[in-house]
Coordinates of C-alpha atoms and ligand atoms in Angstrom, one line a residue:
Chain A
M1 CA 114.8 95.4 123.6
D2 CA 112.2 97.3 121.6
Y3 CA 114.8 99.4 119.9
V4 CA 116.6 96.6 118.2
Q5 CA 113.3 95.1 116.9
E6 CA 112.6 94.6 113.3
P7 CA 110.1 97.1 111.9
V8 CA 106.5 95.9 111.6
L9 CA 106.2 97.8 108.3
S10 CA 109.1 98.8 106.1
V11 CA 108.5 100.9 103.0
R12 CA 111.2 101.6 100.4
N13 CA 111.1 104.1 97.5
L14 CA 107.4 104.1 97.1
N15 CA 106.4 105.9 93.9
K16 CA 102.9 106.7 92.7
Q17 CA 102.0 108.9 89.8
Y18 CA 98.7 109.7 88.1
G19 CA 99.4 109.9 84.4
G20 CA 101.9 108.3 82.1
G21 CA 104.5 111.0 82.1
C22 CA 106.3 112.5 79.1
L23 CA 109.7 113.4 77.9
N24 CA 109.7 116.5 80.0
C25 CA 109.0 114.7 83.3
R26 CA 110.1 111.1 83.1
G27 CA 113.0 109.9 85.2
A28 CA 112.0 111.9 88.2
K29 CA 113.2 115.2 86.8
A30 CA 112.0 117.2 89.8
D31 CA 113.1 120.6 88.5
R32 CA 110.8 120.3 85.5
L33 CA 107.7 119.8 87.7
I34 CA 105.5 122.5 89.2
K35 CA 105.3 121.2 92.7
N36 CA 104.2 117.6 92.0
F37 CA 102.7 118.3 88.6
C38 CA 104.1 118.1 85.0
P39 CA 102.9 121.2 83.1
V40 CA 103.5 119.5 79.8
C41 CA 101.6 116.3 80.1
G42 CA 99.6 116.9 83.3
T43 CA 101.0 113.9 85.2
V44 CA 100.8 114.2 89.0
Y45 CA 103.7 112.7 90.9
A46 CA 101.8 112.0 94.1
C47 CA 104.4 110.0 96.0
R48 CA 108.1 110.2 95.1
D49 CA 110.6 107.8 96.7
V50 CA 108.9 107.7 100.0
S51 CA 110.7 105.4 102.5
F52 CA 110.0 104.8 106.2
Q53 CA 109.7 102.2 108.9
V54 CA 107.0 101.6 111.5
Y55 CA 107.9 99.7 114.7
A56 CA 105.9 97.6 117.0
G57 CA 103.6 99.6 119.3
E58 CA 104.5 103.0 118.0
I59 CA 102.4 105.8 116.4
L60 CA 104.0 107.3 113.4
G61 CA 102.6 110.7 112.3
V62 CA 102.5 111.9 108.7
V63 CA 101.9 115.6 108.1
G64 CA 101.9 117.8 105.1
E65 CA 99.8 120.4 103.2
S66 CA 96.8 119.5 101.1
G67 CA 97.8 117.6 98.0
S68 CA 101.2 116.5 99.3
G69 CA 100.4 112.9 98.8
K70 CA 99.5 111.7 102.3
S71 CA 96.2 110.0 101.3
T72 CA 97.8 108.5 98.2
L73 CA 100.5 107.0 100.4
M74 CA 97.9 105.3 102.6
E75 CA 95.9 104.2 99.7
C76 CA 99.0 102.5 98.2
L77 CA 99.7 100.8 101.5
Y78 CA 96.2 99.4 101.7
F79 CA 96.2 98.4 98.0
D80 CA 93.4 100.9 97.1
Q81 CA 95.9 102.1 94.5
E82 CA 98.6 100.4 92.5
V83 CA 102.1 101.7 93.0
D84 CA 104.4 102.6 90.2
G85 CA 107.5 101.4 92.1
G86 CA 109.0 100.6 95.4
E87 CA 108.4 98.0 98.0
A88 CA 106.6 97.4 101.3
L89 CA 107.4 94.6 103.7
I90 CA 105.3 93.5 106.7
S91 CA 107.0 91.4 109.4
S92 CA 104.0 89.2 109.9
Y93 CA 103.9 88.2 106.3
K94 CA 106.4 85.7 104.8
N95 CA 108.9 86.7 107.5
G96 CA 109.0 90.3 106.2
E97 CA 110.7 89.1 103.0
A98 CA 108.1 89.5 100.4
N99 CA 107.4 92.8 98.6
L100 CA 103.6 93.2 99.2
F101 CA 103.2 95.3 96.1
A102 CA 104.4 92.4 94.0
E103 CA 102.0 89.8 95.4
S104 CA 98.9 88.5 93.6
S105 CA 95.7 90.3 94.1
Q106 CA 94.4 87.3 96.1
Q107 CA 97.4 87.6 98.4
K108 CA 96.9 91.3 98.7
R109 CA 93.3 90.7 99.8
Y110 CA 94.6 88.3 102.4
I111 CA 97.1 90.7 103.8
R112 CA 94.6 93.5 103.9
N113 CA 92.0 91.3 105.7
H114 CA 94.4 89.8 108.2
M115 CA 97.2 92.3 108.8
M116 CA 95.8 95.8 108.3
G117 CA 93.0 98.0 109.3
K118 CA 92.3 101.3 107.8
V119 CA 90.1 104.3 108.7
Y120 CA 89.2 106.7 106.0
Q121 CA 88.5 110.4 106.2
N122 CA 85.3 109.7 104.4
A123 CA 83.4 107.0 106.3
A124 CA 81.4 106.2 103.3
L125 CA 84.5 104.7 101.7
S126 CA 84.7 102.0 104.3
L127 CA 81.2 101.6 105.8
K128 CA 78.2 100.3 104.1
M129 CA 75.8 102.9 105.2
D130 CA 72.7 100.8 104.7
F131 CA 73.9 97.9 106.9
S132 CA 73.8 97.9 110.6
A133 CA 76.9 98.9 112.6
L134 CA 77.3 95.2 113.7
G135 CA 76.8 94.1 110.1
N136 CA 79.6 96.3 109.0
I137 CA 81.9 94.7 111.5
A138 CA 80.8 91.2 110.4
E139 CA 81.8 92.2 106.8
K140 CA 85.4 92.5 107.8
L141 CA 85.3 89.4 110.0
I142 CA 83.8 87.4 107.2
A143 CA 86.5 88.7 104.9
A144 CA 89.0 87.5 107.5
G145 CA 87.5 84.0 107.4
S146 CA 84.9 84.0 110.2
R147 CA 81.7 82.0 109.6
H148 CA 80.1 81.6 113.0
V149 CA 77.3 84.2 113.2
G150 CA 76.9 84.1 117.0
R151 CA 80.6 84.5 117.6
M152 CA 80.8 87.4 115.1
E153 CA 77.9 89.2 116.9
T154 CA 79.7 88.8 120.2
R155 CA 82.9 90.1 118.8
G156 CA 81.1 92.9 117.0
R157 CA 79.4 94.0 120.3
E158 CA 82.6 93.8 122.2
L159 CA 84.3 96.1 119.6
L160 CA 81.5 98.6 119.4
E161 CA 81.3 98.8 123.1
H162 CA 85.0 99.5 123.2
V163 CA 84.5 102.5 121.0
N164 CA 81.5 103.6 123.0
I165 CA 78.7 102.8 120.7
P166 CA 75.7 102.1 123.1
S167 CA 74.4 98.6 122.7
Y168 CA 70.9 99.7 121.8
R169 CA 72.3 101.4 118.7
M170 CA 74.5 98.7 117.4
K171 CA 71.8 97.4 115.0
E172 CA 71.2 100.8 113.6
R173 CA 72.7 101.9 110.3
P174 CA 75.7 104.2 110.4
K175 CA 73.8 106.4 108.0
N176 CA 71.9 107.7 111.1
F177 CA 75.0 108.2 113.1
S178 CA 76.9 111.4 113.7
G179 CA 80.3 111.9 112.1
G180 CA 82.1 111.0 115.3
M181 CA 80.1 107.9 115.8
Q182 CA 80.8 106.8 112.2
Q183 CA 84.5 107.3 112.8
R184 CA 84.2 105.1 115.9
V185 CA 82.4 102.4 114.0
Q186 CA 85.2 102.6 111.3
I187 CA 87.8 102.2 114.1
A188 CA 86.0 99.2 115.5
K189 CA 85.8 97.7 112.1
A190 CA 89.4 98.3 111.4
L191 CA 90.4 96.6 114.7
S192 CA 88.1 93.6 114.2
N193 CA 90.8 91.3 112.7
N194 CA 93.3 92.3 115.4
P195 CA 95.7 93.8 112.8
P196 CA 99.3 94.5 113.8
L197 CA 99.0 97.7 111.7
L198 CA 96.4 100.4 111.7
L199 CA 96.3 103.1 109.0
L200 CA 94.4 106.3 109.9
D201 CA 93.7 109.0 107.3
E202 CA 92.5 112.3 108.7
V203 CA 90.2 110.5 111.2
T204 CA 89.3 113.6 113.1
T205 CA 89.0 116.1 110.2
G206 CA 85.6 117.7 110.0
L207 CA 84.5 116.6 113.4
D208 CA 83.6 119.1 116.0
L209 CA 86.2 119.6 118.7
S210 CA 84.7 117.6 121.6
V211 CA 84.1 114.7 119.2
Q212 CA 87.6 115.0 117.9
A213 CA 88.9 114.8 121.4
S214 CA 87.0 111.6 122.1
V215 CA 88.2 109.9 118.9
L216 CA 91.8 110.9 119.7
D217 CA 91.5 109.6 123.2
L218 CA 90.1 106.3 121.8
I219 CA 93.1 105.9 119.5
K220 CA 95.5 106.6 122.2
T221 CA 93.8 104.0 124.5
I222 CA 93.6 101.4 121.9
Q223 CA 97.2 101.8 120.9
R224 CA 98.3 101.5 124.5
E225 CA 96.1 98.6 125.4
L226 CA 96.6 96.6 122.2
G227 CA 100.2 97.6 121.5
I228 CA 99.2 98.0 117.9
S229 CA 101.3 100.1 115.4
V230 CA 99.6 103.1 113.9
V231 CA 100.3 105.3 111.0
I232 CA 98.3 108.5 111.4
V233 CA 97.9 111.0 108.6
S234 CA 96.8 114.5 109.5
H235 CA 97.3 118.0 108.3
D236 CA 96.5 119.0 111.9
L237 CA 99.7 119.3 113.9
S238 CA 97.9 119.3 117.2
V239 CA 96.6 115.7 116.4
I240 CA 100.2 114.6 115.6
K241 CA 101.5 116.4 118.7
M242 CA 99.1 114.5 120.9
L243 CA 99.5 111.0 119.4
A244 CA 102.7 110.5 117.4
D245 CA 106.1 109.4 118.8
R246 CA 107.8 110.1 115.5
T247 CA 106.7 112.2 112.6
F248 CA 107.5 112.8 109.0
V249 CA 106.6 115.7 106.8
M250 CA 105.6 115.5 103.2
L251 CA 105.7 118.1 100.5
D252 CA 104.9 117.6 96.8
G253 CA 105.0 113.9 97.2
Q254 CA 108.3 113.7 98.9
M255 CA 109.4 113.2 102.5
I256 CA 111.2 116.4 103.4
E257 CA 111.9 115.9 107.1
H258 CA 111.5 113.3 109.8
G259 CA 112.2 113.3 113.5
L260 CA 110.9 112.8 117.0
T261 CA 107.6 114.6 117.1
D262 CA 108.8 117.2 119.7
Q263 CA 111.8 117.9 117.6
I264 CA 109.7 118.4 114.4
L265 CA 107.5 120.9 116.4
E266 CA 110.2 122.7 118.4
D267 CA 113.2 122.7 116.0
P268 CA 111.8 122.2 112.4
Q269 CA 114.6 122.4 109.8
H270 CA 112.9 122.7 106.5
P271 CA 111.3 126.0 105.5
F272 CA 108.0 124.3 104.8
T273 CA 107.9 122.6 108.2
Q274 CA 108.8 125.9 109.9
Q275 CA 105.8 127.5 108.1
L276 CA 103.6 124.6 109.1
V277 CA 104.7 124.8 112.8
Q278 CA 104.4 128.6 112.8
S279 CA 100.8 128.3 111.8
L280 CA 100.2 126.2 114.9
L281 CA 101.5 128.9 117.3
Chain B
M1 CA 133.9 107.7 138.9
K2 CA 133.0 106.8 135.3
E3 CA 131.9 109.4 132.8
I4 CA 128.3 109.1 132.0
L5 CA 127.9 112.1 129.7
A6 CA 130.5 113.9 127.6
I7 CA 129.4 116.8 125.4
E8 CA 132.1 117.5 122.9
H9 CA 132.3 120.7 120.8
L10 CA 128.5 121.0 120.7
S11 CA 127.3 123.9 118.5
K12 CA 123.7 124.8 117.6
S13 CA 122.2 127.5 115.6
F14 CA 118.7 128.2 114.4
R15 CA 117.9 129.2 110.8
I16 CA 114.5 130.8 110.5
H17 CA 114.0 130.7 106.8
N18 CA 111.1 133.1 106.2
L19 CA 112.7 135.8 108.4
H20 CA 116.1 135.2 106.9
K21 CA 117.5 134.9 110.4
H22 CA 120.3 132.9 111.7
I23 CA 120.6 132.6 115.5
E24 CA 123.8 131.2 117.0
A25 CA 122.7 129.7 120.2
L26 CA 125.6 127.4 121.3
H27 CA 129.2 127.5 120.3
D28 CA 131.7 124.7 121.0
I29 CA 130.3 123.6 124.3
N30 CA 132.2 120.9 126.3
I31 CA 130.7 119.4 129.4
T32 CA 131.4 116.2 131.2
L33 CA 129.5 114.5 133.9
R34 CA 130.7 111.6 136.0
E35 CA 128.3 109.0 137.4
G36 CA 126.4 110.3 140.5
E37 CA 127.4 113.9 140.1
F38 CA 125.1 116.8 140.4
V39 CA 126.3 119.6 138.1
G40 CA 124.7 123.0 137.7
I41 CA 124.5 125.3 134.7
T42 CA 124.2 129.0 135.2
G43 CA 124.0 132.0 132.9
K44 CA 121.9 134.9 131.9
S45 CA 118.5 134.6 130.3
G46 CA 119.0 133.7 126.6
S47 CA 122.6 132.5 127.1
G48 CA 121.7 129.0 125.9
K49 CA 121.1 126.9 129.0
S50 CA 117.9 125.3 127.9
T51 CA 119.2 124.8 124.4
V52 CA 122.0 122.5 125.9
F53 CA 119.3 120.4 127.6
K54 CA 117.1 120.2 124.6
C55 CA 120.1 119.1 122.5
I56 CA 120.8 116.3 125.0
Y57 CA 117.2 115.2 125.0
R58 CA 117.1 115.7 121.2
T59 CA 114.1 118.0 121.2
Y60 CA 116.6 120.1 119.3
A61 CA 118.7 118.6 116.5
P62 CA 122.3 119.3 117.5
E63 CA 124.2 120.8 114.6
A64 CA 127.9 120.0 115.2
G65 CA 129.7 118.1 117.9
A66 CA 128.9 114.9 119.8
I67 CA 126.9 114.1 123.0
W68 CA 128.3 110.9 124.3
Y69 CA 126.0 109.2 126.8
H70 CA 127.0 105.9 128.4
S71 CA 123.8 103.9 128.3
Q72 CA 123.2 101.0 130.6
T73 CA 121.6 99.1 127.7
F74 CA 123.4 100.2 124.6
G75 CA 126.8 101.3 125.8
P76 CA 128.2 104.6 124.4
V77 CA 125.6 106.4 122.4
D78 CA 126.0 109.7 120.5
L79 CA 122.7 111.4 121.4
A80 CA 123.3 113.9 118.6
R81 CA 123.2 111.2 116.0
A82 CA 121.5 108.1 117.5
P83 CA 118.4 106.8 115.6
E84 CA 115.1 108.2 116.7
R85 CA 114.0 104.8 118.0
Q86 CA 116.9 104.6 120.3
I87 CA 116.3 108.1 121.7
I88 CA 112.7 107.1 122.4
N89 CA 113.9 104.1 124.3
L90 CA 116.4 106.1 126.3
R91 CA 113.8 108.7 127.2
K92 CA 111.6 105.9 128.5
R93 CA 114.2 104.1 130.5
E94 CA 117.3 106.2 131.3
I95 CA 117.1 109.9 130.7
G96 CA 114.5 112.1 132.5
Y97 CA 113.8 115.7 131.7
V98 CA 111.9 118.4 133.6
S99 CA 111.4 121.1 131.1
Q100 CA 111.3 124.8 131.9
F101 CA 107.9 125.3 130.3
L102 CA 105.3 122.7 131.0
N103 CA 103.6 120.7 128.4
V104 CA 100.8 118.6 129.8
M105 CA 99.0 116.0 127.9
P106 CA 95.3 116.9 127.4
R107 CA 92.7 114.8 129.1
T108 CA 95.0 112.5 131.0
T109 CA 94.6 112.5 134.8
A110 CA 97.6 113.3 137.0
R111 CA 97.6 109.8 138.4
E112 CA 97.5 108.3 134.9
L113 CA 100.4 110.4 133.7
V114 CA 102.7 109.4 136.5
K115 CA 101.6 105.8 136.2
Q116 CA 102.3 105.8 132.5
A117 CA 105.8 107.0 133.2
V118 CA 106.4 104.0 135.5
L119 CA 104.8 101.6 133.0
E120 CA 107.2 102.8 130.3
M121 CA 110.0 101.4 132.5
G122 CA 108.5 98.0 132.0
R123 CA 106.9 97.7 135.5
E124 CA 103.6 96.0 135.9
E125 CA 100.3 97.7 136.5
R126 CA 99.9 97.3 140.3
Q127 CA 103.4 98.3 141.0
A128 CA 103.1 101.4 138.7
E129 CA 99.9 102.5 140.5
W130 CA 101.6 102.2 143.9
E131 CA 104.7 104.1 142.9
A132 CA 102.7 106.8 141.2
D133 CA 100.6 107.3 144.3
K134 CA 103.6 107.4 146.5
M135 CA 105.2 110.0 144.4
L136 CA 102.1 112.2 144.1
A137 CA 101.7 112.0 147.9
H138 CA 105.3 113.1 148.3
F139 CA 104.7 116.2 146.3
E140 CA 101.5 116.8 148.3
L141 CA 99.2 116.7 145.4
D142 CA 95.7 116.4 146.9
E143 CA 94.0 113.1 146.6
E144 CA 91.1 114.6 144.6
L145 CA 93.4 116.4 142.3
R146 CA 95.1 113.2 141.3
D147 CA 92.1 112.2 139.3
C148 CA 91.7 115.5 137.5
Y149 CA 93.2 116.7 134.3
P150 CA 96.3 118.8 134.8
A151 CA 95.2 121.4 132.3
T152 CA 93.3 123.1 135.1
F153 CA 96.0 122.9 137.7
S154 CA 97.8 125.9 139.1
G155 CA 101.3 126.6 137.9
G156 CA 102.9 125.1 141.0
E157 CA 100.7 122.0 140.9
K158 CA 101.6 121.4 137.2
L159 CA 105.2 121.8 138.0
R160 CA 105.1 119.4 140.9
L161 CA 103.3 116.9 138.7
N162 CA 106.0 117.3 136.1
I163 CA 108.8 116.7 138.5
A164 CA 106.9 113.7 140.0
R165 CA 106.6 112.3 136.5
A166 CA 110.3 112.6 135.8
M167 CA 111.5 111.5 139.2
V168 CA 109.2 108.5 139.6
K169 CA 111.3 106.7 137.0
R170 CA 114.5 107.2 139.0
P171 CA 116.3 107.9 135.7
R172 CA 120.0 107.4 135.4
L173 CA 120.4 110.9 134.1
L174 CA 118.0 113.6 135.1
L175 CA 117.9 117.1 133.4
L176 CA 116.2 119.7 135.5
D177 CA 115.5 123.0 133.9
E178 CA 114.4 125.5 136.6
P179 CA 112.2 122.9 138.4
T180 CA 111.7 125.2 141.4
A181 CA 111.0 128.5 139.6
S182 CA 107.4 128.9 140.6
L183 CA 107.3 126.8 143.8
D184 CA 106.7 128.0 147.3
D185 CA 109.3 127.1 150.0
A186 CA 107.5 124.0 151.2
S187 CA 107.3 122.6 147.7
K188 CA 110.9 123.5 147.0
L189 CA 111.9 121.6 150.1
R190 CA 110.0 118.5 148.8
V191 CA 111.9 118.8 145.5
R192 CA 115.2 119.1 147.4
E193 CA 114.5 116.1 149.6
L194 CA 113.8 114.0 146.5
M195 CA 116.9 115.2 144.8
L196 CA 119.0 114.3 147.8
Q197 CA 117.4 110.8 147.8
L198 CA 118.1 110.4 144.0
I199 CA 121.7 111.6 144.5
R200 CA 122.0 108.9 147.2
E201 CA 120.6 106.4 144.9
G202 CA 123.2 107.3 142.3
T203 CA 121.2 109.4 139.8
T204 CA 123.4 111.8 137.8
M205 CA 121.8 115.2 137.5
L206 CA 122.3 118.3 135.4
G207 CA 120.4 121.3 136.7
I208 CA 119.6 124.9 135.8
F209 CA 118.6 126.9 138.9
H210 CA 118.2 130.6 139.4
D211 CA 117.7 130.0 143.1
L212 CA 121.2 130.0 144.6
A213 CA 120.1 129.1 148.1
F214 CA 118.6 126.0 146.6
M215 CA 121.8 125.0 144.9
E216 CA 123.8 125.5 148.0
N217 CA 125.4 122.3 149.3
L218 CA 123.6 120.3 146.6
C219 CA 125.7 120.9 143.6
D220 CA 129.2 119.4 143.0
R221 CA 130.3 121.7 140.2
E222 CA 129.0 124.4 138.0
Y223 CA 129.4 125.5 134.4
T224 CA 128.5 129.0 133.3
I225 CA 127.4 129.8 129.9
R226 CA 127.7 133.3 128.4
D227 CA 126.3 134.1 124.9
G228 CA 126.3 130.4 124.0
C229 CA 129.9 129.8 125.1
L230 CA 131.2 128.2 128.3
T231 CA 133.2 130.7 130.3
D232 CA 136.7 129.9 131.5
L233 CA 135.4 129.1 134.9
Q234 CA 134.2 125.8 133.7
N235 CA 135.9 123.5 136.0
H236 CA 136.4 125.9 138.8
V237 CA 133.6 126.1 141.4
P238 CA 132.6 129.8 141.6
S239 CA 132.0 131.2 145.0
T240 CA 128.4 132.1 145.8
L241 CA 129.4 135.8 145.5
E242 CA 130.7 135.3 142.0
T243 CA 127.6 133.6 140.9
M244 CA 125.5 136.2 142.5
R245 CA 127.3 138.8 140.5
E246 CA 126.7 136.9 137.3
I247 CA 123.0 136.6 138.1
S248 CA 122.6 140.2 139.1
L249 CA 124.1 141.1 135.7
A250 CA 121.4 139.0 134.1
K251 CA 118.5 140.9 135.6
Ligands
ATP1 N1 92.7 109.8 91.3 C1 93.6 110.8 91.1 N2 93.8 111.2 89.8 C2 94.7 112.2 89.6 N3 95.3 112.9 90.6 C3 95.1 112.5 91.8 C4 94.2 111.5 92.2 N4 94.2 111.3 93.5 C5 95.0 112.3 94.0 N5 95.6 113.0 93.0 C6 96.6 114.0 93.1 O1 97.7 113.5 93.8 C7 98.2 114.5 94.7 C8 98.2 113.9 96.2 O2 96.8 113.8 96.6 P1 96.5 113.2 98.0 O3 95.0 113.1 98.1 O4 97.3 112.1 98.3 O5 96.9 114.5 98.9 P2 96.8 114.7 100.5 O6 98.1 114.9 101.0 O7 96.0 113.5 101.1 O8 95.9 116.0 100.6 P3 94.7 116.4 101.6 O9 95.4 116.9 102.9 O10 94.0 117.5 100.9 O11 93.9 115.2 101.9 C9 97.3 115.7 94.6 O12 98.0 116.6 93.7 C10 96.1 115.2 93.9 O13 95.5 116.2 93.1
ATP2 N1 113.5 126.8 118.9 C1 114.2 128.0 118.8 N2 114.2 128.6 117.6 C2 114.9 129.8 117.5 N3 115.7 130.3 118.4 C3 115.7 129.7 119.6 C4 115.0 128.5 119.9 N4 115.3 128.0 121.1 C5 116.1 128.9 121.6 N5 116.4 129.9 120.7 C6 117.3 131.0 120.9 O1 118.6 130.5 121.5 C7 119.0 131.4 122.5 C8 119.2 130.6 123.8 O2 117.9 130.2 124.3 P1 117.8 129.4 125.6 O3 116.3 129.1 125.7 O4 118.7 128.2 125.6 O5 118.2 130.4 126.8 P2 118.2 130.1 128.4 O6 119.7 130.3 128.8 O7 117.6 128.9 128.7 O8 117.4 131.4 128.9 P3 116.4 131.5 130.1 O9 117.2 131.6 131.3 O10 115.6 132.7 129.8 O11 115.5 130.3 130.1 C9 118.0 132.5 122.6 O12 118.5 133.6 121.9 C10 116.8 132.0 122.0 O13 116.0 133.0 121.4
MG3 MG1 94.2 113.3 102.1
MG4 MG1 115.8 128.4 129.7
ZN5 ZN1 105.1 115.2 81.7

């Protein structure tokens, strides 16, 4: 029964701050902060005690205003950033018993290369713009242990085809690609190691509407066909509405509300969520 | 017959923070459904009928009270409090809902939508395709239309698609919120036929209908909601005349 399943990813009390903190703000004294910011020492509390679970084959949406900590959360999960506390467990790693944040950097690299894929809002953060689209995919395959060039090329072509990059352009550099094509190459790259977990940060932001639609459709199809679990961050509620089964809402680094996506949209409880939803109508 | 749904002391209000408004929508609602029953809910516009359904389906977060549903898989589940994951599972496999206002997925063809609904039940691809086609044919959705995006469908076509999508699962519990409101007589008849078939197959149904002729001989019992409260008539089946009076007051 998929309901009784163990979560694929389980995050508990994730904390991330930028800055050392001071007497005013240390010990999570929320009332002394202005939003997520300590006015005395300038420390930003980007994620505060964020806990959630992701189950097999589901799409979990994360929404929140700009600066609420969504990207920081994803960066922490992908080890782009060190956390200041909390734990993350992945069911496919050490039986879901090891806190990923406490593993060695070598182990973290292994987890990232074998168990996760990530798509960044800014494609330049994940693609090497001067290498071919195929080369970019090979990069991730090599990181995950592949050595056979022919096999890597076959796999690369298969993936790029899946995201509708025409085969005559696969050897071109992403630099020459449109925003939507770059996102699709990123998605192909993120999928190349068959990760059980895909992290998507604002994948459609800044793309024009028809391109957005094709990227969203692609995500939906991939998720359905591969049964992969996806965490998708967006400040755009219509993206969440189309893709996510469940959604949580962030404000000033904290998770303020969670629920089935239709409930978040039709019966939001928190004043901030209500404001967010009203802006959609 | 065994109880399948027992709503106990359900209350629901909406707090709209920026307007400083507090809307009391439901107050101490008690409804029970036995397996295989078809129960109707009537009441004026704004009395809270859809809110009851949305609380059962958890599109709205119930505020107080319990909604006991006897699941085939999980046993008794309080839908007001069950984990999100469990609700998702029940929506896929046991509880169907045809909402009053349609919400179609963008860029998914009609055929695909109905097929997905069957796949969610755990059937295999071929079977799903076959069942989807059969259902779409029953609702007389043109062959060409089936491979189009529902966004461009007429109101009635969308509605028929929506009903097809819910009914194709043959859910144990089916919530129907005005499923015939914008249908012509022929389509209504199609809906009625299928409802009769589902009733024969043992589906339990809770329905909101304005069309009394449609309800005639279909419905076992009725509840009437007035201003968010059940009226005293709750277990008594009102005569058609009584109901008509209630409805005419609503207009
Ligand atoms: N490297 C950094 N150094 C200092 N502060 C940072 C850094 N990165 C992010 N922040 C701060 O952390 C907070 C959370 O930022 P984050 O990028 O996670 O927000 P977000 O929710 O992704 O916003 P957006 O919707 O605009 O992308 C913000 O207040 C931001 O200014
Ligand atoms: N999401 C919501 N937020 C705020 N108020 C709501 C919401 N949903 C319903 N209400 C209010 O609750 C009351 C009951 O609404 P409901 O939709 O249940 O009525 P109904 O009996 O289905 O009416 P109709 O016959 O017109 O469909 C109404 O006053 C309505 O404005
Ligand atoms: Mg961001
Ligand atoms: Mg209604
Ligand atoms: Zn400080």
